[in-house]
Amino acid sequence: MIKFEELLGKEFDCECGKTHRIKVERMISKDMISNKDLEFELERLKAKKPVFVCDENTLEAVKKDISLEGMRVFILEPRNRVLADIENSKKIINDSKNSDLLVSIGSGTINDITKYAAQELGLNYICIPTAPSVDGYTSPVTALLVNGFKETLNAEPPKTVLVSLRVIKESPIDLIKAGIGDAMAKITARMDWLLSKVINSEYVCDFTWKIMVDDIKQITKNIDLAIERDGKTLNILMRLLSNSGIAMSMAGNSRPASGAEHIVSHFIEMYYELNNELPLFHGIQVSLGTLISLKAYNYLFNGLDSLKVIDIDIDERKKNLTKLFGESLGNQLMEIYNMKMKKLKKPDKALIEKAKNEILPVYSEFVESAEKAISKLNLESEYSKIDEDLIRKAVMFSNSLRDRYTIFDLFDSLGLIKDFSSKCL
Ligand SMILES: [Zn+2]
Ligand SMILES: [Zn+2]
């Protein structure tokens, strides 16, 4: 097999039939990084006037590795929780007009803000992650608040990812846990993709799984080491998250990285944002979604018969969505749902068996170990901040959010999602 590292920055014909082009050119991981590493990359990318984007915390975090004296530094505010807001990107755009490259120093939020600004300015950017918290560093999208709503916008990934393990090891433990949560989600995302391959003949790229599966095994096995901030394990976590972002580029969408577990999380996040409340960290919320999705797969393999058929009629769905999100957004979500339902068929028993056979290798290898890994993160007190009723509604209705087939659509089409929602926690 071709070595994945050798494919960075290249175009290649994949076994899935597509030609993929990986835009990230270099992924460098060292015990510590230095100004020399940075200068090498700037020279390689022919940049003379870089602007560094960070907040006070992340600037402090990299201080022992690199000195930014005499450089142009843009510090985002407030120190403790910069918003992933398009307004922040616009401030950078205004301030960086005569620059020739951006460098993001931070975790997911600062990366997303910088990625969008670089895209708008038509510049390359370098990413220096300060926490192994999300897979968005290398992804071809950026998630930003636009007029109060979270939008996922297409944007070029960084040319270089420059990882200092010293910085990663010192990142806040909640961000490490969030990264593990986002990593475990790749298992349920993979099962959802295979499910849709059988039920809807959806295109699948197996190579996206191959570049993640060994690292997923390592992380599920060594969760204690990850929590203890073992450098080798966090390096694997960081690589897994980076490869997940690249997998999204290859698939052309977030399919390899995101399934029902993410959609449930988006539903909850959307509700919070609408009510001006801060959601939990992305990966922490996603880890709850992953536990719920794993439970759904347990029902699929151990007996769907134990779930009762209770149909949700269209009025009930509409009433609930409007109550949660208001008239206008509620109607939009109903439109997505109705369009999706027109395309979907209710699979018969034979097709469901076929899907189970396809998913079985992933299910049997990972379901138990992933559940155990997530439980070791001890996130119960975080989960308890989310209203239980909201979680159950998210399970029942979040398939109105995206035109993406998941295990919840299967349950919905079989009339099982309502009963499952009452048993999902
Ligand atoms: Zn994610
Ligand atoms: Zn492929």
CSV table of C-alpha atoms and ligand atoms in Angstrom, one decimal:
chain,number,residue,atom,x,y,z
A,1,MET,CA,0.0,0.0,0.0
A,2,ILE,CA,1.1,3.5,-0.7
A,3,LYS,CA,2.4,5.4,2.4
A,4,PHE,CA,-0.1,8.1,3.3
A,5,GLU,CA,2.6,10.6,4.3
A,6,GLU,CA,3.9,10.5,0.8
A,7,LEU,CA,0.6,11.6,-0.6
A,8,LEU,CA,0.6,14.9,1.2
A,9,GLY,CA,0.3,17.8,-1.3
A,10,LYS,CA,-0.2,15.3,-4.1
A,11,GLU,CA,-2.9,14.0,-6.4
A,12,PHE,CA,-3.5,10.3,-6.7
A,13,ASP,CA,-5.9,7.8,-8.1
A,14,CYS,CA,-7.7,6.1,-5.2
A,15,GLU,CA,-9.1,2.6,-5.1
A,16,CYS,CA,-12.5,4.1,-4.7
A,17,GLY,CA,-12.4,5.3,-8.3
A,18,LYS,CA,-11.9,9.0,-7.6
A,19,THR,CA,-8.8,11.1,-8.0
A,20,HIS,CA,-8.1,12.7,-4.7
A,21,ARG,CA,-5.9,15.8,-4.1
A,22,ILE,CA,-4.5,16.3,-0.7
A,23,LYS,CA,-4.0,20.0,-0.2
A,24,VAL,CA,-2.1,19.8,3.1
A,25,GLU,CA,1.5,19.6,2.0
A,26,ARG,CA,3.4,19.1,5.3
A,27,MET,CA,2.4,17.7,8.7
A,28,ILE,CA,5.3,18.2,11.1
A,29,SER,CA,5.3,17.0,14.7
A,30,LYS,CA,8.2,17.6,17.1
A,31,ASP,CA,8.8,17.5,20.8
A,32,MET,CA,9.2,21.3,20.5
A,33,ILE,CA,9.1,23.5,17.5
A,34,SER,CA,11.4,26.5,16.9
A,35,ASN,CA,11.7,29.7,14.9
A,36,LYS,CA,13.8,27.7,12.5
A,37,ASP,CA,11.0,25.4,11.7
A,38,LEU,CA,8.7,28.4,11.2
A,39,GLU,CA,11.2,30.2,9.0
A,40,PHE,CA,11.7,27.1,6.9
A,41,GLU,CA,8.0,26.9,6.2
A,42,LEU,CA,7.7,30.6,5.5
A,43,GLU,CA,10.5,30.4,3.0
A,44,ARG,CA,9.1,27.3,1.4
A,45,LEU,CA,5.8,29.1,1.0
A,46,LYS,CA,7.5,32.3,-0.2
A,47,ALA,CA,6.1,34.4,2.5
A,48,LYS,CA,7.8,37.5,3.8
A,49,LYS,CA,5.0,39.3,5.6
A,50,PRO,CA,3.1,36.8,7.7
A,51,VAL,CA,0.4,37.8,10.2
A,52,PHE,CA,0.1,35.6,13.3
A,53,VAL,CA,-3.4,35.1,14.7
A,54,CYS,CA,-3.9,34.0,18.3
A,55,ASP,CA,-5.4,35.0,21.6
A,56,GLU,CA,-3.5,35.9,24.8
A,57,ASN,CA,-3.7,32.3,26.0
A,58,THR,CA,-2.4,30.6,22.9
A,59,LEU,CA,0.3,33.2,22.5
A,60,GLU,CA,1.5,32.3,26.0
A,61,ALA,CA,1.2,28.6,25.2
A,62,VAL,CA,3.8,28.7,22.3
A,63,LYS,CA,6.1,31.2,24.0
A,64,LYS,CA,8.7,28.6,25.0
A,65,ASP,CA,8.8,27.3,21.4
A,66,ILE,CA,8.8,30.3,19.2
A,67,SER,CA,9.4,34.0,19.7
A,68,LEU,CA,7.2,36.4,17.7
A,69,GLU,CA,9.1,39.5,18.5
A,70,GLY,CA,9.1,42.0,15.7
A,71,MET,CA,6.3,40.0,13.9
A,72,ARG,CA,2.8,41.2,13.2
A,73,VAL,CA,0.5,39.5,15.7
A,74,PHE,CA,-3.2,39.8,15.7
A,75,ILE,CA,-4.7,39.0,19.2
A,76,LEU,CA,-8.3,37.9,19.3
A,77,GLU,CA,-10.5,38.7,22.3
A,78,PRO,CA,-11.8,37.8,24.8
A,79,ARG,CA,-8.9,35.8,26.3
A,80,ASN,CA,-10.9,32.9,27.6
A,81,ARG,CA,-13.5,32.2,24.9
A,82,VAL,CA,-13.0,33.7,21.5
A,83,LEU,CA,-16.2,33.2,19.4
A,84,ALA,CA,-16.0,31.4,16.1
A,85,ASP,CA,-17.7,34.4,14.6
A,86,ILE,CA,-17.3,35.6,11.0
A,87,GLU,CA,-16.9,39.2,12.4
A,88,ASN,CA,-13.6,38.0,14.0
A,89,SER,CA,-12.5,36.8,10.5
A,90,LYS,CA,-13.4,40.2,9.0
A,91,LYS,CA,-11.2,42.0,11.6
A,92,ILE,CA,-8.3,39.9,10.5
A,93,ILE,CA,-9.1,40.5,6.8
A,94,ASN,CA,-9.1,44.2,7.4
A,95,ASP,CA,-5.9,44.1,9.3
A,96,SER,CA,-3.9,41.8,7.0
A,97,LYS,CA,-4.5,43.4,3.6
A,98,ASN,CA,-0.8,43.7,2.7
A,99,SER,CA,0.3,40.4,4.3
A,100,ASP,CA,1.2,37.3,2.2
A,101,LEU,CA,0.4,34.5,4.6
A,102,LEU,CA,-1.5,33.9,7.9
A,103,VAL,CA,-0.4,31.7,10.8
A,104,SER,CA,-3.1,30.4,13.1
A,105,ILE,CA,-1.9,29.7,16.7
A,106,GLY,CA,-4.7,28.1,18.6
A,107,SER,CA,-7.3,25.4,18.8
A,108,GLY,CA,-10.4,24.9,16.7
A,109,THR,CA,-12.0,28.3,17.0
A,110,ILE,CA,-8.9,30.3,16.1
A,111,ASN,CA,-8.1,27.9,13.3
A,112,ASP,CA,-11.6,28.3,11.8
A,113,ILE,CA,-11.4,32.1,12.1
A,114,THR,CA,-8.0,32.2,10.4
A,115,LYS,CA,-8.9,29.6,7.7
A,116,TYR,CA,-11.8,31.7,6.6
A,117,ALA,CA,-9.7,34.9,6.6
A,118,ALA,CA,-7.0,33.3,4.6
A,119,GLN,CA,-9.5,32.0,2.1
A,120,GLU,CA,-11.1,35.4,1.6
A,121,LEU,CA,-7.7,37.1,1.2
A,122,GLY,CA,-6.5,34.4,-1.2
A,123,LEU,CA,-3.5,33.5,1.1
A,124,ASN,CA,-1.9,30.4,2.3
A,125,TYR,CA,-2.0,29.7,5.9
A,126,ILE,CA,0.0,27.6,8.4
A,127,CYS,CA,-1.7,26.0,11.4
A,128,ILE,CA,0.0,25.7,14.8
A,129,PRO,CA,-2.5,23.7,16.9
A,130,THR,CA,-2.4,24.3,20.7
A,131,ALA,CA,-4.7,21.4,21.6
A,132,PRO,CA,-5.7,18.0,20.2
A,133,SER,CA,-9.3,19.0,20.4
A,134,VAL,CA,-11.0,18.7,17.0
A,135,ASP,CA,-10.4,17.4,13.5
A,136,GLY,CA,-11.1,20.7,11.9
A,137,TYR,CA,-7.5,21.8,11.5
A,138,THR,CA,-7.0,20.1,8.2
A,139,SER,CA,-10.6,19.9,7.0
A,140,PRO,CA,-11.8,21.7,3.9
A,141,VAL,CA,-14.5,23.6,5.8
A,142,THR,CA,-14.8,26.2,8.5
A,143,ALA,CA,-17.7,26.4,11.0
A,144,LEU,CA,-18.5,30.0,11.8
A,145,LEU,CA,-21.4,32.0,13.3
A,146,VAL,CA,-22.9,34.1,10.6
A,147,ASN,CA,-25.6,36.5,12.0
A,148,GLY,CA,-25.9,34.2,15.0
A,149,PHE,CA,-26.3,31.0,13.0
A,150,LYS,CA,-23.6,28.4,12.7
A,151,GLU,CA,-22.7,27.9,9.1
A,152,THR,CA,-20.3,25.4,7.6
A,153,LEU,CA,-18.4,27.2,4.8
A,154,ASN,CA,-15.9,25.7,2.3
A,155,ALA,CA,-12.3,26.9,2.8
A,156,GLU,CA,-8.9,25.8,1.8
A,157,PRO,CA,-7.0,23.7,4.5
A,158,PRO,CA,-3.6,24.9,5.8
A,159,LYS,CA,-0.5,24.2,3.7
A,160,THR,CA,1.4,23.1,6.8
A,161,VAL,CA,0.5,21.8,10.2
A,162,LEU,CA,3.2,22.4,12.7
A,163,VAL,CA,2.7,20.5,16.0
A,164,SER,CA,4.7,21.1,19.2
A,165,LEU,CA,4.1,18.1,21.4
A,166,ARG,CA,5.2,20.2,24.4
A,167,VAL,CA,2.3,22.6,23.7
A,168,ILE,CA,-0.2,19.8,23.0
A,169,LYS,CA,0.8,18.1,26.3
A,170,GLU,CA,0.1,21.3,28.3
A,171,SER,CA,-3.3,22.0,26.8
A,172,PRO,CA,-6.4,22.0,29.0
A,173,ILE,CA,-7.6,18.5,29.9
A,174,ASP,CA,-11.2,19.3,28.7
A,175,LEU,CA,-9.8,20.0,25.2
A,176,ILE,CA,-7.9,16.7,25.2
A,177,LYS,CA,-11.1,14.9,26.3
A,178,ALA,CA,-13.0,16.7,23.5
A,179,GLY,CA,-10.4,15.5,21.0
A,180,ILE,CA,-10.8,12.0,22.1
A,181,GLY,CA,-14.6,12.4,21.8
A,182,ASP,CA,-14.3,13.7,18.3
A,183,ALA,CA,-11.9,10.8,17.5
A,184,MET,CA,-14.3,8.1,18.7
A,185,ALA,CA,-17.0,9.6,16.6
A,186,LYS,CA,-15.2,8.3,13.5
A,187,ILE,CA,-16.3,4.8,14.4
A,188,THR,CA,-20.1,5.6,14.3
A,189,ALA,CA,-19.5,7.8,11.3
A,190,ARG,CA,-18.0,4.9,9.5
A,191,MET,CA,-20.9,2.6,10.5
A,192,ASP,CA,-23.4,5.1,9.2
A,193,TRP,CA,-21.6,5.5,5.9
A,194,LEU,CA,-21.5,1.7,5.4
A,195,LEU,CA,-25.2,1.5,6.4
A,196,SER,CA,-26.0,4.1,3.7
A,197,LYS,CA,-23.8,2.3,1.2
A,198,VAL,CA,-26.1,-0.8,1.5
A,199,ILE,CA,-29.4,1.0,1.9
A,200,ASN,CA,-28.9,3.8,-0.6
A,201,SER,CA,-26.0,2.6,-2.7
A,202,GLU,CA,-24.1,5.7,-1.5
A,203,TYR,CA,-20.5,6.1,-2.6
A,204,VAL,CA,-17.9,5.1,0.0
A,205,CYS,CA,-14.1,5.7,0.0
A,206,ASP,CA,-12.5,3.0,2.1
A,207,PHE,CA,-9.1,4.7,2.0
A,208,THR,CA,-10.4,7.4,4.3
A,209,TRP,CA,-11.0,4.7,6.9
A,210,LYS,CA,-7.6,3.0,6.3
A,211,ILE,CA,-5.7,6.2,7.2
A,212,MET,CA,-7.5,6.4,10.6
A,213,VAL,CA,-8.3,2.9,11.8
A,214,ASP,CA,-4.9,2.0,13.3
A,215,ASP,CA,-4.8,5.2,15.3
A,216,ILE,CA,-8.4,4.7,16.4
A,217,LYS,CA,-7.3,1.3,17.8
A,218,GLN,CA,-4.4,2.9,19.6
A,219,ILE,CA,-6.4,5.6,21.2
A,220,THR,CA,-9.2,3.3,22.4
A,221,LYS,CA,-6.6,1.0,23.9
A,222,ASN,CA,-4.6,3.7,25.5
A,223,ILE,CA,-7.2,6.1,26.8
A,224,ASP,CA,-5.6,6.3,30.3
A,225,LEU,CA,-2.3,7.3,28.7
A,226,ALA,CA,-4.0,10.0,26.7
A,227,ILE,CA,-5.6,11.4,29.8
A,228,GLU,CA,-2.2,11.3,31.6
A,229,ARG,CA,-0.9,13.5,28.7
A,230,ASP,CA,1.5,10.8,27.5
A,231,GLY,CA,3.3,12.5,24.6
A,232,LYS,CA,3.4,9.5,22.3
A,233,THR,CA,-0.4,8.9,22.7
A,234,LEU,CA,-1.3,12.6,22.2
A,235,ASN,CA,0.9,12.6,19.1
A,236,ILE,CA,-1.3,9.7,17.8
A,237,LEU,CA,-4.5,11.5,18.7
A,238,MET,CA,-3.2,14.6,16.9
A,239,ARG,CA,-2.4,12.6,13.8
A,240,LEU,CA,-5.7,10.8,13.9
A,241,LEU,CA,-7.6,14.2,14.0
A,242,SER,CA,-5.5,15.6,11.2
A,243,ASN,CA,-6.0,12.6,9.0
A,244,SER,CA,-9.8,12.8,9.7
A,245,GLY,CA,-9.8,16.4,8.4
A,246,ILE,CA,-7.9,15.1,5.3
A,247,ALA,CA,-10.4,12.3,4.9
A,248,MET,CA,-13.1,14.9,4.6
A,249,SER,CA,-11.2,16.6,1.8
A,250,MET,CA,-10.9,13.2,0.0
A,251,ALA,CA,-14.5,12.3,0.3
A,252,GLY,CA,-15.6,15.9,-0.7
A,253,ASN,CA,-17.8,16.2,2.4
A,254,SER,CA,-17.6,15.3,6.1
A,255,ARG,CA,-19.0,11.8,5.7
A,256,PRO,CA,-15.9,9.9,6.9
A,257,ALA,CA,-15.9,12.1,10.1
A,258,SER,CA,-19.5,12.8,10.9
A,259,GLY,CA,-22.7,10.8,11.3
A,260,ALA,CA,-25.7,10.6,13.6
A,261,GLU,CA,-23.5,11.5,16.6
A,262,HIS,CA,-22.5,14.9,15.1
A,263,ILE,CA,-26.1,15.6,13.9
A,264,VAL,CA,-27.5,15.1,17.4
A,265,SER,CA,-24.7,17.4,18.7
A,266,HIS,CA,-25.5,20.1,16.0
A,267,PHE,CA,-29.2,20.0,17.0
A,268,ILE,CA,-28.3,20.6,20.6
A,269,GLU,CA,-25.8,23.3,19.7
A,270,MET,CA,-28.3,25.1,17.5
A,271,TYR,CA,-30.8,25.2,20.3
A,272,TYR,CA,-28.2,26.7,22.7
A,273,GLU,CA,-27.0,29.3,20.2
A,274,LEU,CA,-30.6,30.4,19.5
A,275,ASN,CA,-31.0,30.9,23.2
A,276,ASN,CA,-27.7,32.6,23.7
A,277,GLU,CA,-26.3,29.9,25.8
A,278,LEU,CA,-22.8,28.4,25.5
A,279,PRO,CA,-22.7,24.9,24.3
A,280,LEU,CA,-20.3,22.3,25.6
A,281,PHE,CA,-17.0,21.8,23.7
A,282,HIS,CA,-17.7,20.3,20.3
A,283,GLY,CA,-15.9,17.0,21.0
A,284,ILE,CA,-17.5,16.5,24.4
A,285,GLN,CA,-21.0,17.0,23.1
A,286,VAL,CA,-20.1,14.7,20.2
A,287,SER,CA,-18.9,12.0,22.6
A,288,LEU,CA,-22.4,11.9,24.1
A,289,GLY,CA,-23.8,11.6,20.5
A,290,THR,CA,-21.4,8.8,19.9
A,291,LEU,CA,-22.6,6.9,23.0
A,292,ILE,CA,-26.2,7.2,21.8
A,293,SER,CA,-25.3,6.1,18.3
A,294,LEU,CA,-23.4,3.1,19.6
A,295,LYS,CA,-26.5,2.2,21.6
A,296,ALA,CA,-28.6,2.4,18.5
A,297,TYR,CA,-26.1,0.0,16.8
A,298,ASN,CA,-26.4,-2.4,19.8
A,299,TYR,CA,-30.1,-2.5,19.1
A,300,LEU,CA,-29.5,-3.1,15.5
A,301,PHE,CA,-27.3,-6.1,16.2
A,302,ASN,CA,-28.9,-7.5,19.3
A,303,GLY,CA,-32.6,-7.2,18.3
A,304,LEU,CA,-34.7,-4.4,16.8
A,305,ASP,CA,-37.6,-6.5,18.1
A,306,SER,CA,-37.1,-5.1,21.6
A,307,LEU,CA,-38.1,-1.6,20.3
A,308,LYS,CA,-41.7,-0.7,19.9
A,309,VAL,CA,-43.1,0.7,16.7
A,310,ILE,CA,-44.5,4.2,17.5
A,311,ASP,CA,-45.0,6.4,14.4
A,312,ILE,CA,-44.3,10.1,14.6
A,313,ASP,CA,-46.7,11.9,12.4
A,314,ILE,CA,-45.7,15.0,10.4
A,315,ASP,CA,-47.7,17.4,12.6
A,316,GLU,CA,-45.9,16.2,15.8
A,317,ARG,CA,-42.5,16.7,14.1
A,318,LYS,CA,-43.5,20.2,12.9
A,319,LYS,CA,-44.9,21.2,16.2
A,320,ASN,CA,-41.7,20.1,18.0
A,321,LEU,CA,-39.3,21.7,15.6
A,322,THR,CA,-41.2,25.0,15.6
A,323,LYS,CA,-41.4,25.1,19.4
A,324,LEU,CA,-37.6,24.5,19.6
A,325,PHE,CA,-36.4,26.7,16.8
A,326,GLY,CA,-39.2,29.1,15.9
A,327,GLU,CA,-41.5,29.2,12.9
A,328,SER,CA,-39.1,30.1,10.1
A,329,LEU,CA,-36.2,27.7,11.0
A,330,GLY,CA,-38.7,25.1,11.9
A,331,ASN,CA,-40.3,25.3,8.4
A,332,GLN,CA,-36.8,25.1,6.8
A,333,LEU,CA,-36.0,21.9,8.8
A,334,MET,CA,-39.4,20.4,7.7
A,335,GLU,CA,-38.5,21.1,4.1
A,336,ILE,CA,-35.1,19.2,4.5
A,337,TYR,CA,-36.9,16.3,6.2
A,338,ASN,CA,-39.7,16.1,3.5
A,339,MET,CA,-37.1,16.1,0.7
A,340,LYS,CA,-35.1,13.5,2.4
A,341,MET,CA,-38.1,11.3,3.0
A,342,LYS,CA,-39.1,11.4,-0.6
A,343,LYS,CA,-35.8,9.8,-1.6
A,344,LEU,CA,-35.7,7.2,1.2
A,345,LYS,CA,-37.2,3.8,1.0
A,346,LYS,CA,-38.1,1.6,4.0
A,347,PRO,CA,-35.6,-1.3,3.8
A,348,ASP,CA,-36.9,-4.8,4.1
A,349,LYS,CA,-35.5,-7.4,6.4
A,350,ALA,CA,-33.1,-8.9,3.8
A,351,LEU,CA,-31.5,-5.5,3.1
A,352,ILE,CA,-31.1,-4.8,6.8
A,353,GLU,CA,-29.3,-8.1,7.2
A,354,LYS,CA,-27.1,-7.2,4.3
A,355,ALA,CA,-26.2,-3.9,6.0
A,356,LYS,CA,-25.5,-5.6,9.2
A,357,ASN,CA,-23.0,-7.9,7.5
A,358,GLU,CA,-21.3,-4.9,5.9
A,359,ILE,CA,-21.0,-3.1,9.3
A,360,LEU,CA,-20.2,-6.2,11.5
A,361,PRO,CA,-16.4,-6.0,11.3
A,362,VAL,CA,-16.3,-2.4,12.5
A,363,TYR,CA,-19.1,-3.1,15.1
A,364,SER,CA,-17.5,-6.1,16.6
A,365,GLU,CA,-14.0,-4.6,16.7
A,366,PHE,CA,-14.9,-1.2,18.2
A,367,VAL,CA,-18.3,-0.9,19.9
A,368,GLU,CA,-17.3,-2.2,23.3
A,369,SER,CA,-13.9,-0.6,23.3
A,370,ALA,CA,-15.3,2.8,22.2
A,371,GLU,CA,-18.0,2.8,24.9
A,372,LYS,CA,-15.4,1.9,27.5
A,373,ALA,CA,-13.0,4.6,26.2
A,374,ILE,CA,-15.6,7.3,26.4
A,375,SER,CA,-16.8,6.2,29.8
A,376,LYS,CA,-13.2,6.6,31.1
A,377,LEU,CA,-13.3,10.3,30.2
A,378,ASN,CA,-15.7,10.8,33.1
A,379,LEU,CA,-17.9,13.3,31.4
A,380,GLU,CA,-21.2,12.6,33.3
A,381,SER,CA,-21.2,16.0,35.0
A,382,GLU,CA,-20.7,17.7,31.6
A,383,TYR,CA,-23.5,15.7,30.0
A,384,SER,CA,-25.8,16.5,32.9
A,385,LYS,CA,-25.6,20.2,31.9
A,386,ILE,CA,-27.7,19.3,28.8
A,387,ASP,CA,-31.4,19.0,29.4
A,388,GLU,CA,-32.5,15.3,29.1
A,389,ASP,CA,-35.7,16.2,27.2
A,390,LEU,CA,-33.6,18.2,24.7
A,391,ILE,CA,-31.3,15.1,24.1
A,392,ARG,CA,-34.3,12.9,23.5
A,393,LYS,CA,-35.9,15.4,21.1
A,394,ALA,CA,-32.5,15.6,19.3
A,395,VAL,CA,-32.5,11.9,18.9
A,396,MET,CA,-36.1,11.9,17.5
A,397,PHE,CA,-35.9,14.9,15.3
A,398,SER,CA,-32.3,15.7,14.4
A,399,ASN,CA,-32.6,13.8,11.1
A,400,SER,CA,-34.4,16.9,9.9
A,401,LEU,CA,-31.2,18.8,10.0
A,402,ARG,CA,-29.1,17.3,7.3
A,403,ASP,CA,-29.5,15.4,4.0
A,404,ARG,CA,-27.3,12.6,5.4
A,405,TYR,CA,-28.5,9.1,6.0
A,406,THR,CA,-27.6,7.6,9.4
A,407,ILE,CA,-28.8,4.9,11.8
A,408,PHE,CA,-31.5,7.3,13.1
A,409,ASP,CA,-33.0,7.5,9.6
A,410,LEU,CA,-33.2,3.7,9.6
A,411,PHE,CA,-34.9,3.7,13.0
A,412,ASP,CA,-37.2,6.5,11.8
A,413,SER,CA,-38.2,4.7,8.7
A,414,LEU,CA,-39.0,1.6,10.8
A,415,GLY,CA,-41.0,3.6,13.3
A,416,LEU,CA,-38.5,2.8,16.1
A,417,ILE,CA,-36.9,6.2,16.7
A,418,LYS,CA,-39.4,7.4,19.3
A,419,ASP,CA,-39.1,4.3,21.5
A,420,PHE,CA,-35.4,4.4,21.1
A,421,SER,CA,-35.3,8.0,22.2
A,422,SER,CA,-36.8,7.0,25.5
A,423,LYS,CA,-34.1,4.3,25.9
A,424,CYS,CA,-31.1,6.1,24.5
A,425,LEU,CA,-29.6,7.4,27.8
B,1,ZN,ZN,-16.3,16.8,15.0
B,2,ZN,ZN,-10.9,7.3,-2.3
